[in-house]
Amino acid sequence: MDNDTLLSIESLSFGYTPERLILDNINMKFKRGSVVALMGGSGSGKTTVLRLIGAQVRPQKGRILLDGTDVHSLSKQELYGLRRHMGMLFQFGALFTDLNIFDNVAFPLREQTDLPETMIRDLVLMKLHAVGLRGAARLMPSEISGGMARRVALARSIALDPHLLMYDEPFAGLDPISLGTIAHLIRTLNEALGATSILVTHDVAETFEIVDYAYVMSGGRVIAEGTPKELGASTDPQVVQFLNGRRDGPVKFHYPAGPIEKELGL
Ligand SMILES: Nc1ncnc2c1ncn2[C@@H]1O[C@H](COP(=O)(O)OP(=O)(O)O)[C@@H](O)[C@H]1O
Ligand SMILES: [Mg+2]
């Protein structure tokens, strides 16, 4: 593996059950320092790819190399160490409602390090500062907006200075302004941490503003990949349909069915 690559997914196939393949021979590369999008419709396998990278589930075939190490060859102990260098913002990842903003961000530091409380305090305030919410440290989650809560979750996911950041639909449910703020924060934090980020999303316009590269998935396969510019110029009907959010195209709105007149006896 060349040294520019932090993470590579090679000929990976996976199914939650042996009968049904969810990912079918996936190949992806993630360059150090880059922000890469995984895009595709609901059920196309995006979250499953993140789970495989975090080694929460094992592939049936293929491998995932992180810094040259196959993550699925590691012992439990080694995996635990590895995960400390991964930051995850889970889909619908909520804050602890009974902890204030400060304690939410401090949580992973208190759980996973032996740092003295004075140092934790400085680290938490720095992370909150990075997302523009140092002034909100003493507020409770119920006292802040949805967009702010997402920024706190972002600060929490970077608390341990991860090398690899994975965001699963970080824009879900946000208004356009908060969405733009989170998108740009993801880019800024990636630079500040010297990290590599993977962004699962289907908000094409905002994503294309901040990513270096994107993979488009459909039905457990990579159907297209490239820089935003390359994908934007694609004439592949499936890619065009996805990027334009059109209902009509090769990906059908209707699940296959017989004629409705016949079924209704008309
Ligand atoms: N824990 C699970 N057990 C069985 N099937 C699952 C599980 N999680 C997801 N799936 C199935 O795997 C497919 C891909 O899911 P997922 O990776 O969550 O897609 P996406 O994140 O792109 O919406 C879907 O068909 C989904 O129903
Ligand atoms: Mg998902």
GROMACS .gro file of N, CA and C in nm, residues 58-208:
model
  453
   58ARG      N    1  -1.757  -0.856   1.089
   58ARG     CA    2  -1.646  -0.913   1.010
   58ARG      C    3  -1.691  -0.943   0.867
   59PRO      N    4  -1.603  -0.917   0.771
   59PRO     CA    5  -1.639  -0.945   0.632
   59PRO      C    6  -1.632  -1.095   0.601
   60GLN      N    7  -1.708  -1.139   0.502
   60GLN     CA    8  -1.698  -1.277   0.455
   60GLN      C    9  -1.576  -1.293   0.365
   61LYS      N   10  -1.542  -1.184   0.299
   61LYS     CA   11  -1.434  -1.189   0.202
   61LYS      C   12  -1.368  -1.051   0.194
   62GLY      N   13  -1.237  -1.050   0.162
   62GLY     CA   14  -1.168  -0.923   0.144
   62GLY      C   15  -1.111  -0.870   0.275
   63ARG      N   16  -1.048  -0.753   0.267
   63ARG     CA   17  -0.988  -0.699   0.390
   63ARG      C   18  -0.990  -0.546   0.392
   64ILE      N   19  -0.968  -0.495   0.513
   64ILE     CA   20  -0.963  -0.351   0.534
   64ILE      C   21  -0.830  -0.319   0.600
   65LEU      N   22  -0.746  -0.245   0.527
   65LEU     CA   23  -0.614  -0.211   0.579
   65LEU      C   24  -0.616  -0.068   0.632
   66LEU      N   25  -0.581  -0.054   0.759
   66LEU     CA   26  -0.568   0.079   0.819
   66LEU      C   27  -0.422   0.094   0.857
   67ASP      N   28  -0.357   0.190   0.792
   67ASP     CA   29  -0.214   0.209   0.813
   67ASP      C   30  -0.138   0.077   0.791
   68GLY      N   31  -0.183   0.000   0.695
   68GLY     CA   32  -0.114  -0.125   0.662
   68GLY      C   33  -0.157  -0.247   0.742
   69THR      N   34  -0.242  -0.227   0.844
   69THR     CA   35  -0.285  -0.340   0.927
   69THR      C   36  -0.428  -0.381   0.892
   70ASP      N   37  -0.449  -0.509   0.874
   70ASP     CA   38  -0.584  -0.560   0.849
   70ASP      C   39  -0.662  -0.554   0.981
   71VAL      N   40  -0.761  -0.467   0.988
   71VAL     CA   41  -0.831  -0.444   1.115
   71VAL      C   42  -0.900  -0.570   1.167
   72HIS      N   43  -0.934  -0.661   1.076
   72HIS     CA   44  -1.003  -0.783   1.120
   72HIS      C   45  -0.909  -0.894   1.165
   73SER      N   46  -0.778  -0.864   1.160
   73SER     CA   47  -0.681  -0.962   1.209
   73SER      C   48  -0.639  -0.931   1.353
   74LEU      N   49  -0.690  -0.821   1.408
   74LEU     CA   50  -0.645  -0.776   1.540
   74LEU      C   51  -0.715  -0.850   1.654
   75SER      N   52  -0.645  -0.860   1.766
   75SER     CA   53  -0.705  -0.917   1.887
   75SER      C   54  -0.800  -0.813   1.947
   76LYS      N   55  -0.883  -0.856   2.040
   76LYS     CA   56  -0.977  -0.764   2.107
   76LYS      C   57  -0.904  -0.644   2.166
   77GLN      N   58  -0.793  -0.674   2.232
   77GLN     CA   59  -0.714  -0.571   2.299
   77GLN      C   60  -0.659  -0.470   2.198
   78GLU      N   61  -0.604  -0.523   2.088
   78GLU     CA   62  -0.548  -0.435   1.984
   78GLU      C   63  -0.657  -0.350   1.921
   79LEU      N   64  -0.772  -0.411   1.902
   79LEU     CA   65  -0.884  -0.342   1.841
   79LEU      C   66  -0.931  -0.226   1.929
   80TYR      N   67  -0.930  -0.251   2.058
   80TYR     CA   68  -0.968  -0.149   2.154
   80TYR      C   69  -0.875  -0.029   2.141
   81GLY      N   70  -0.745  -0.056   2.128
   81GLY     CA   71  -0.646   0.051   2.110
   81GLY      C   72  -0.670   0.126   1.980
   82LEU      N   73  -0.700   0.050   1.876
   82LEU     CA   74  -0.722   0.110   1.744
   82LEU      C   75  -0.844   0.202   1.744
   83ARG      N   76  -0.949   0.157   1.810
   83ARG     CA   77  -1.073   0.236   1.810
   83ARG      C   78  -1.057   0.369   1.882
   84ARG      N   79  -0.959   0.375   1.971
   84ARG     CA   80  -0.934   0.503   2.039
   84ARG      C   81  -0.887   0.609   1.942
   85HIS      N   82  -0.834   0.565   1.828
   85HIS     CA   83  -0.789   0.661   1.727
   85HIS      C   84  -0.895   0.687   1.620
   86MET      N   85  -1.013   0.631   1.642
   86MET     CA   86  -1.123   0.655   1.549
   86MET      C   87  -1.228   0.739   1.620
   87GLY      N   88  -1.273   0.842   1.553
   87GLY     CA   89  -1.384   0.921   1.607
   87GLY      C   90  -1.508   0.887   1.529
   88MET      N   91  -1.617   0.862   1.600
   88MET     CA   92  -1.740   0.825   1.530
   88MET      C   93  -1.853   0.917   1.570
   89LEU      N   94  -1.920   0.969   1.472
   89LEU     CA   95  -2.044   1.041   1.498
   89LEU      C   96  -2.153   0.956   1.438
   90PHE      N   97  -2.223   0.883   1.525
   90PHE     CA   98  -2.324   0.789   1.478
   90PHE      C   99  -2.448   0.861   1.428
   91GLN      N  100  -2.517   0.792   1.340
   91GLN     CA  101  -2.646   0.840   1.292
   91GLN      C  102  -2.735   0.859   1.415
   92PHE      N  103  -2.799   0.973   1.425
   92PHE     CA  104  -2.885   1.006   1.539
   92PHE      C  105  -2.809   1.001   1.672
   93GLY      N  106  -2.674   1.007   1.667
   93GLY     CA  107  -2.594   1.004   1.789
   93GLY      C  108  -2.635   1.119   1.880
   94ALA      N  109  -2.697   1.085   1.990
   94ALA     CA  110  -2.753   1.189   2.076
   94ALA      C  111  -2.658   1.221   2.190
   95LEU      N  112  -2.680   1.337   2.250
   95LEU     CA  113  -2.604   1.376   2.368
   95LEU      C  114  -2.668   1.310   2.490
   96PHE      N  115  -2.591   1.299   2.597
   96PHE     CA  116  -2.648   1.252   2.723
   96PHE      C  117  -2.730   1.367   2.780
   97THR      N  118  -2.860   1.346   2.791
   97THR     CA  119  -2.948   1.459   2.826
   97THR      C  120  -2.931   1.505   2.971
   98ASP      N  121  -2.878   1.418   3.057
   98ASP     CA  122  -2.863   1.457   3.198
   98ASP      C  123  -2.724   1.514   3.228
   99LEU      N  124  -2.640   1.527   3.125
   99LEU     CA  125  -2.508   1.590   3.143
   99LEU      C  126  -2.505   1.723   3.069
  100ASN      N  127  -2.437   1.822   3.124
  100ASN     CA  128  -2.428   1.948   3.052
  100ASN      C  129  -2.331   1.934   2.935
  101ILE      N  130  -2.321   2.041   2.855
  101ILE     CA  131  -2.241   2.038   2.732
  101ILE      C  132  -2.096   2.001   2.764
  102PHE      N  133  -2.041   2.066   2.867
  102PHE     CA  134  -1.903   2.040   2.907
  102PHE      C  135  -1.883   1.891   2.938
  103ASP      N  136  -1.970   1.836   3.022
  103ASP     CA  137  -1.953   1.697   3.064
  103ASP      C  138  -1.977   1.598   2.949
  104ASN      N  139  -2.061   1.636   2.852
  104ASN     CA  140  -2.078   1.552   2.735
  104ASN      C  141  -1.947   1.536   2.658
  105VAL      N  142  -1.875   1.648   2.641
  105VAL     CA  143  -1.750   1.643   2.565
  105VAL      C  144  -1.639   1.579   2.649
  106ALA      N  145  -1.648   1.599   2.780
  106ALA     CA  146  -1.547   1.541   2.869
  106ALA      C  147  -1.561   1.389   2.881
  107PHE      N  148  -1.681   1.339   2.850
  107PHE     CA  149  -1.711   1.197   2.875
  107PHE      C  150  -1.606   1.100   2.819
  108PRO      N  151  -1.573   1.106   2.689
  108PRO     CA  152  -1.473   1.010   2.638
  108PRO      C  153  -1.335   1.027   2.701
  109LEU      N  154  -1.302   1.151   2.739
  109LEU     CA  155  -1.171   1.175   2.801
  109LEU      C  156  -1.164   1.112   2.940
  110ARG      N  157  -1.276   1.122   3.013
  110ARG     CA  158  -1.280   1.064   3.148
  110ARG      C  159  -1.286   0.912   3.141
  111GLU      N  160  -1.357   0.862   3.039
  111GLU     CA  161  -1.372   0.717   3.025
  111GLU      C  162  -1.243   0.650   2.980
  112GLN      N  163  -1.174   0.714   2.887
  112GLN     CA  164  -1.067   0.644   2.816
  112GLN      C  165  -0.926   0.694   2.845
  113THR      N  166  -0.913   0.795   2.932
  113THR     CA  167  -0.777   0.841   2.966
  113THR      C  168  -0.766   0.855   3.118
  114ASP      N  169  -0.642   0.872   3.163
  114ASP     CA  170  -0.619   0.898   3.306
  114ASP      C  171  -0.575   1.042   3.327
  115LEU      N  172  -0.610   1.128   3.234
  115LEU     CA  173  -0.566   1.266   3.242
  115LEU      C  174  -0.625   1.334   3.366
  116PRO      N  175  -0.545   1.423   3.427
  116PRO     CA  176  -0.598   1.497   3.543
  116PRO      C  177  -0.710   1.592   3.499
  117GLU      N  178  -0.800   1.620   3.591
  117GLU     CA  179  -0.919   1.700   3.561
  117GLU      C  180  -0.884   1.840   3.507
  118THR      N  181  -0.772   1.897   3.550
  118THR     CA  182  -0.735   2.031   3.499
  118THR      C  183  -0.703   2.023   3.349
  119MET      N  184  -0.641   1.914   3.309
  119MET     CA  185  -0.607   1.900   3.168
  119MET      C  186  -0.732   1.869   3.085
  120ILE      N  187  -0.819   1.786   3.142
  120ILE     CA  188  -0.946   1.757   3.074
  120ILE      C  189  -1.024   1.886   3.051
  121ARG      N  190  -1.023   1.971   3.152
  121ARG     CA  191  -1.093   2.099   3.140
  121ARG      C  192  -1.041   2.179   3.020
  122ASP      N  193  -0.910   2.191   3.010
  122ASP     CA  194  -0.852   2.268   2.899
  122ASP      C  195  -0.885   2.204   2.765
  123LEU      N  196  -0.876   2.069   2.759
  123LEU     CA  197  -0.903   2.001   2.633
  123LEU      C  198  -1.049   2.020   2.590
  124VAL      N  199  -1.140   2.006   2.686
  124VAL     CA  200  -1.283   2.022   2.655
  124VAL      C  201  -1.309   2.164   2.605
  125LEU      N  202  -1.252   2.263   2.673
  125LEU     CA  203  -1.276   2.401   2.632
  125LEU      C  204  -1.218   2.428   2.493
  126MET      N  205  -1.104   2.364   2.462
  126MET     CA  206  -1.046   2.381   2.328
  126MET      C  207  -1.136   2.319   2.221
  127LYS      N  208  -1.190   2.201   2.251
  127LYS     CA  209  -1.278   2.135   2.153
  127LYS      C  210  -1.406   2.217   2.134
  128LEU      N  211  -1.461   2.264   2.246
  128LEU     CA  212  -1.583   2.345   2.235
  128LEU      C  213  -1.554   2.475   2.161
  129HIS      N  214  -1.436   2.531   2.182
  129HIS     CA  215  -1.398   2.653   2.112
  129HIS      C  216  -1.392   2.627   1.961
  130ALA      N  217  -1.339   2.510   1.925
  130ALA     CA  218  -1.326   2.475   1.783
  130ALA      C  219  -1.461   2.469   1.713
  131VAL      N  220  -1.566   2.435   1.787
  131VAL     CA  221  -1.698   2.430   1.724
  131VAL      C  222  -1.782   2.553   1.761
  132GLY      N  223  -1.716   2.653   1.820
  132GLY     CA  224  -1.782   2.781   1.847
  132GLY      C  225  -1.876   2.780   1.966
  133LEU      N  226  -1.860   2.684   2.059
  133LEU     CA  227  -1.957   2.672   2.169
  133LEU      C  228  -1.894   2.674   2.307
  134ARG      N  229  -1.775   2.734   2.318
  134ARG     CA  230  -1.711   2.741   2.449
  134ARG      C  231  -1.801   2.812   2.549
  135GLY      N  232  -1.872   2.915   2.499
  135GLY     CA  233  -1.961   2.993   2.586
  135GLY      C  234  -2.082   2.915   2.635
  136ALA      N  235  -2.109   2.801   2.572
  136ALA     CA  236  -2.229   2.723   2.608
  136ALA      C  237  -2.196   2.606   2.699
  137ALA      N  238  -2.071   2.600   2.747
  137ALA     CA  239  -2.024   2.482   2.822
  137ALA      C  240  -2.114   2.441   2.937
  138ARG      N  241  -2.174   2.539   3.006
  138ARG     CA  242  -2.252   2.506   3.125
  138ARG      C  243  -2.400   2.483   3.097
  139LEU      N  244  -2.440   2.494   2.969
  139LEU     CA  245  -2.582   2.471   2.937
  139LEU      C  246  -2.613   2.322   2.929
  140MET      N  247  -2.740   2.290   2.944
  140MET     CA  248  -2.786   2.152   2.929
  140MET      C  249  -2.830   2.131   2.783
  141PRO      N  250  -2.826   2.005   2.735
  141PRO     CA  251  -2.868   1.980   2.595
  141PRO      C  252  -3.007   2.036   2.564
  142SER      N  253  -3.098   2.034   2.661
  142SER     CA  254  -3.234   2.084   2.635
  142SER      C  255  -3.237   2.234   2.614
  143GLU      N  256  -3.127   2.302   2.646
  143GLU     CA  257  -3.125   2.448   2.634
  143GLU      C  258  -3.062   2.497   2.504
  144ILE      N  259  -3.020   2.405   2.418
  144ILE     CA  260  -2.956   2.447   2.293
  144ILE      C  261  -3.034   2.395   2.172
  145SER      N  262  -3.009   2.455   2.055
  145SER     CA  263  -3.081   2.417   1.934
  145SER      C  264  -3.026   2.285   1.877
  146GLY      N  265  -3.098   2.228   1.782
  146GLY     CA  266  -3.055   2.104   1.718
  146GLY      C  267  -2.920   2.118   1.648
  147GLY      N  268  -2.899   2.231   1.583
  147GLY     CA  269  -2.771   2.256   1.514
  147GLY      C  270  -2.657   2.264   1.614
  148MET      N  271  -2.683   2.329   1.728
  148MET     CA  272  -2.579   2.339   1.831
  148MET      C  273  -2.549   2.201   1.890
  149ALA      N  274  -2.654   2.125   1.913
  149ALA     CA  275  -2.635   1.991   1.969
  149ALA      C  276  -2.546   1.906   1.877
  150ARG      N  277  -2.568   1.921   1.747
  150ARG     CA  278  -2.486   1.846   1.652
  150ARG      C  279  -2.339   1.890   1.661
  151ARG      N  280  -2.318   2.020   1.684
  151ARG     CA  281  -2.180   2.069   1.699
  151ARG      C  282  -2.115   2.015   1.826
  152VAL      N  283  -2.195   2.002   1.932
  152VAL     CA  284  -2.142   1.944   2.057
  152VAL      C  285  -2.103   1.797   2.031
  153ALA      N  286  -2.190   1.727   1.958
  153ALA     CA  287  -2.160   1.587   1.926
  153ALA      C  288  -2.030   1.576   1.844
  154LEU      N  289  -2.009   1.674   1.758
  154LEU     CA  290  -1.887   1.681   1.678
  154LEU      C  291  -1.766   1.701   1.770
  155ALA      N  292  -1.779   1.794   1.865
  155ALA     CA  293  -1.671   1.820   1.961
  155ALA      C  294  -1.640   1.695   2.041
  156ARG      N  295  -1.746   1.621   2.079
  156ARG     CA  296  -1.725   1.498   2.156
  156ARG      C  297  -1.653   1.393   2.072
  157SER      N  298  -1.687   1.385   1.942
  157SER     CA  299  -1.625   1.282   1.859
  157SER      C  300  -1.476   1.311   1.831
  158ILE      N  301  -1.434   1.437   1.850
  158ILE     CA  302  -1.292   1.468   1.829
  158ILE      C  303  -1.216   1.483   1.961
  159ALA      N  304  -1.282   1.451   2.072
  159ALA     CA  305  -1.221   1.473   2.204
  159ALA      C  306  -1.085   1.405   2.218
  160LEU      N  307  -1.072   1.285   2.161
  160LEU     CA  308  -0.948   1.208   2.177
  160LEU      C  309  -0.850   1.228   2.061
  161ASP      N  310  -0.870   1.334   1.983
  161ASP     CA  311  -0.785   1.363   1.867
  161ASP      C  312  -0.769   1.244   1.773
  162PRO      N  313  -0.878   1.194   1.718
  162PRO     CA  314  -0.870   1.075   1.632
  162PRO      C  315  -0.796   1.102   1.500
  163HIS      N  316  -0.736   0.995   1.445
  163HIS     CA  317  -0.672   1.005   1.313
  163HIS      C  318  -0.775   0.986   1.203
  164LEU      N  319  -0.878   0.908   1.238
  164LEU     CA  320  -0.981   0.878   1.139
  164LEU      C  321  -1.117   0.915   1.197
  165LEU      N  322  -1.190   0.998   1.124
  165LEU     CA  323  -1.322   1.040   1.170
  165LEU      C  324  -1.429   0.986   1.079
  166MET      N  325  -1.532   0.928   1.138
  166MET     CA  326  -1.642   0.876   1.057
  166MET      C  327  -1.771   0.942   1.102
  167TYR      N  328  -1.838   1.002   1.007
  167TYR     CA  329  -1.964   1.073   1.036
  167TYR      C  330  -2.077   1.004   0.961
  168ASP      N  331  -2.173   0.952   1.034
  168ASP     CA  332  -2.287   0.887   0.969
  168ASP      C  333  -2.406   0.981   0.964
  169GLU      N  334  -2.432   1.033   0.846
  169GLU     CA  335  -2.543   1.127   0.823
  169GLU      C  336  -2.546   1.240   0.926
  170PRO      N  337  -2.437   1.318   0.931
  170PRO     CA  338  -2.430   1.425   1.031
  170PRO      C  339  -2.525   1.541   1.002
  171PHE      N  340  -2.583   1.543   0.882
  171PHE     CA  341  -2.670   1.656   0.845
  171PHE      C  342  -2.818   1.626   0.867
  172ALA      N  343  -2.847   1.501   0.903
  172ALA     CA  344  -2.988   1.460   0.911
  172ALA      C  345  -3.069   1.551   1.002
  173GLY      N  346  -3.180   1.603   0.952
  173GLY     CA  347  -3.272   1.681   1.032
  173GLY      C  348  -3.229   1.825   1.059
  174LEU      N  349  -3.123   1.872   0.994
  174LEU     CA  350  -3.078   2.009   1.019
  174LEU      C  351  -3.136   2.106   0.916
  175ASP      N  352  -3.159   2.230   0.960
  175ASP     CA  353  -3.200   2.333   0.866
  175ASP      C  354  -3.080   2.369   0.777
  176PRO      N  355  -3.105   2.434   0.661
  176PRO     CA  356  -2.996   2.458   0.565
  176PRO      C  357  -2.876   2.534   0.623
  177ILE      N  358  -2.901   2.630   0.714
  177ILE     CA  359  -2.789   2.708   0.767
  177ILE      C  360  -2.703   2.622   0.860
  178SER      N  361  -2.769   2.547   0.951
  178SER     CA  362  -2.694   2.459   1.041
  178SER      C  363  -2.619   2.353   0.960
  179LEU      N  364  -2.684   2.306   0.854
  179LEU     CA  365  -2.623   2.204   0.769
  179LEU      C  366  -2.491   2.256   0.709
  180GLY      N  367  -2.497   2.379   0.657
  180GLY     CA  368  -2.377   2.439   0.599
  180GLY      C  369  -2.267   2.457   0.704
  181THR      N  370  -2.309   2.496   0.825
  181THR     CA  371  -2.213   2.516   0.934
  181THR      C  372  -2.144   2.384   0.969
  182ILE      N  373  -2.223   2.278   0.982
  182ILE     CA  374  -2.165   2.147   1.017
  182ILE      C  375  -2.072   2.099   0.905
  183ALA      N  376  -2.115   2.117   0.781
  183ALA     CA  377  -2.033   2.072   0.668
  183ALA      C  378  -1.896   2.140   0.672
  184HIS      N  379  -1.896   2.271   0.690
  184HIS     CA  380  -1.768   2.341   0.691
  184HIS      C  381  -1.685   2.307   0.814
  185LEU      N  382  -1.752   2.280   0.926
  185LEU     CA  383  -1.679   2.238   1.047
  185LEU      C  384  -1.608   2.104   1.023
  186ILE      N  385  -1.675   2.015   0.955
  186ILE     CA  386  -1.616   1.884   0.928
  186ILE      C  387  -1.485   1.901   0.851
  187ARG      N  388  -1.487   1.992   0.755
  187ARG     CA  389  -1.365   2.019   0.676
  187ARG      C  390  -1.258   2.084   0.765
  188THR      N  391  -1.299   2.187   0.840
  188THR     CA  392  -1.203   2.262   0.923
  188THR      C  393  -1.140   2.171   1.028
  189LEU      N  394  -1.223   2.088   1.094
  189LEU     CA  395  -1.171   2.000   1.199
  189LEU      C  396  -1.075   1.898   1.140
  190ASN      N  397  -1.105   1.851   1.019
  190ASN     CA  398  -1.016   1.755   0.954
  190ASN      C  399  -0.876   1.816   0.937
  191GLU      N  400  -0.871   1.943   0.895
  191GLU     CA  401  -0.742   2.010   0.877
  191GLU      C  402  -0.675   2.031   1.012
  192ALA      N  403  -0.753   2.081   1.110
  192ALA     CA  404  -0.696   2.113   1.240
  192ALA      C  405  -0.636   1.990   1.308
  193LEU      N  406  -0.701   1.876   1.290
  193LEU     CA  407  -0.655   1.753   1.355
  193LEU      C  408  -0.551   1.678   1.270
  194GLY      N  409  -0.536   1.719   1.146
  194GLY     CA  410  -0.451   1.642   1.054
  194GLY      C  411  -0.508   1.502   1.037
  195ALA      N  412  -0.640   1.492   1.035
  195ALA     CA  413  -0.707   1.362   1.030
  195ALA      C  414  -0.753   1.330   0.887
  196THR      N  415  -0.821   1.217   0.876
  196THR     CA  416  -0.885   1.175   0.752
  196THR      C  417  -1.031   1.152   0.789
  197SER      N  418  -1.122   1.200   0.706
  197SER     CA  419  -1.263   1.191   0.743
  197SER      C  420  -1.346   1.119   0.638
  198ILE      N  421  -1.439   1.038   0.686
  198ILE     CA  422  -1.536   0.971   0.598
  198ILE      C  423  -1.673   1.022   0.635
  199LEU      N  424  -1.744   1.066   0.534
  199LEU     CA  425  -1.870   1.133   0.555
  199LEU      C  426  -1.980   1.059   0.481
  200VAL      N  427  -2.071   0.996   0.557
  200VAL     CA  428  -2.186   0.929   0.496
  200VAL      C  429  -2.300   1.028   0.488
  201THR      N  430  -2.351   1.049   0.367
  201THR     CA  431  -2.452   1.152   0.350
  201THR      C  432  -2.524   1.136   0.217
  202HIS      N  433  -2.641   1.202   0.204
  202HIS     CA  434  -2.697   1.215   0.070
  202HIS      C  435  -2.729   1.358   0.033
  203ASP      N  436  -2.673   1.452   0.107
  203ASP     CA  437  -2.688   1.592   0.069
  203ASP      C  438  -2.577   1.629  -0.029
  204VAL      N  439  -2.608   1.621  -0.156
  204VAL     CA  440  -2.505   1.631  -0.259
  204VAL      C  441  -2.438   1.768  -0.263
  205ALA      N  442  -2.517   1.875  -0.269
  205ALA     CA  443  -2.459   2.008  -0.291
  205ALA      C  444  -2.360   2.046  -0.181
  206GLU      N  445  -2.403   2.033  -0.054
  206GLU     CA  446  -2.317   2.072   0.058
  206GLU      C  447  -2.193   1.983   0.064
  207THR      N  448  -2.215   1.855   0.038
  207THR     CA  449  -2.105   1.760   0.046
  207THR      C  450  -1.999   1.790  -0.059
  208PHE      N  451  -2.044   1.816  -0.180
  208PHE     CA  452  -1.948   1.842  -0.288
  208PHE      C  453  -1.866   1.968  -0.263
   0.00000   0.00000   0.00000
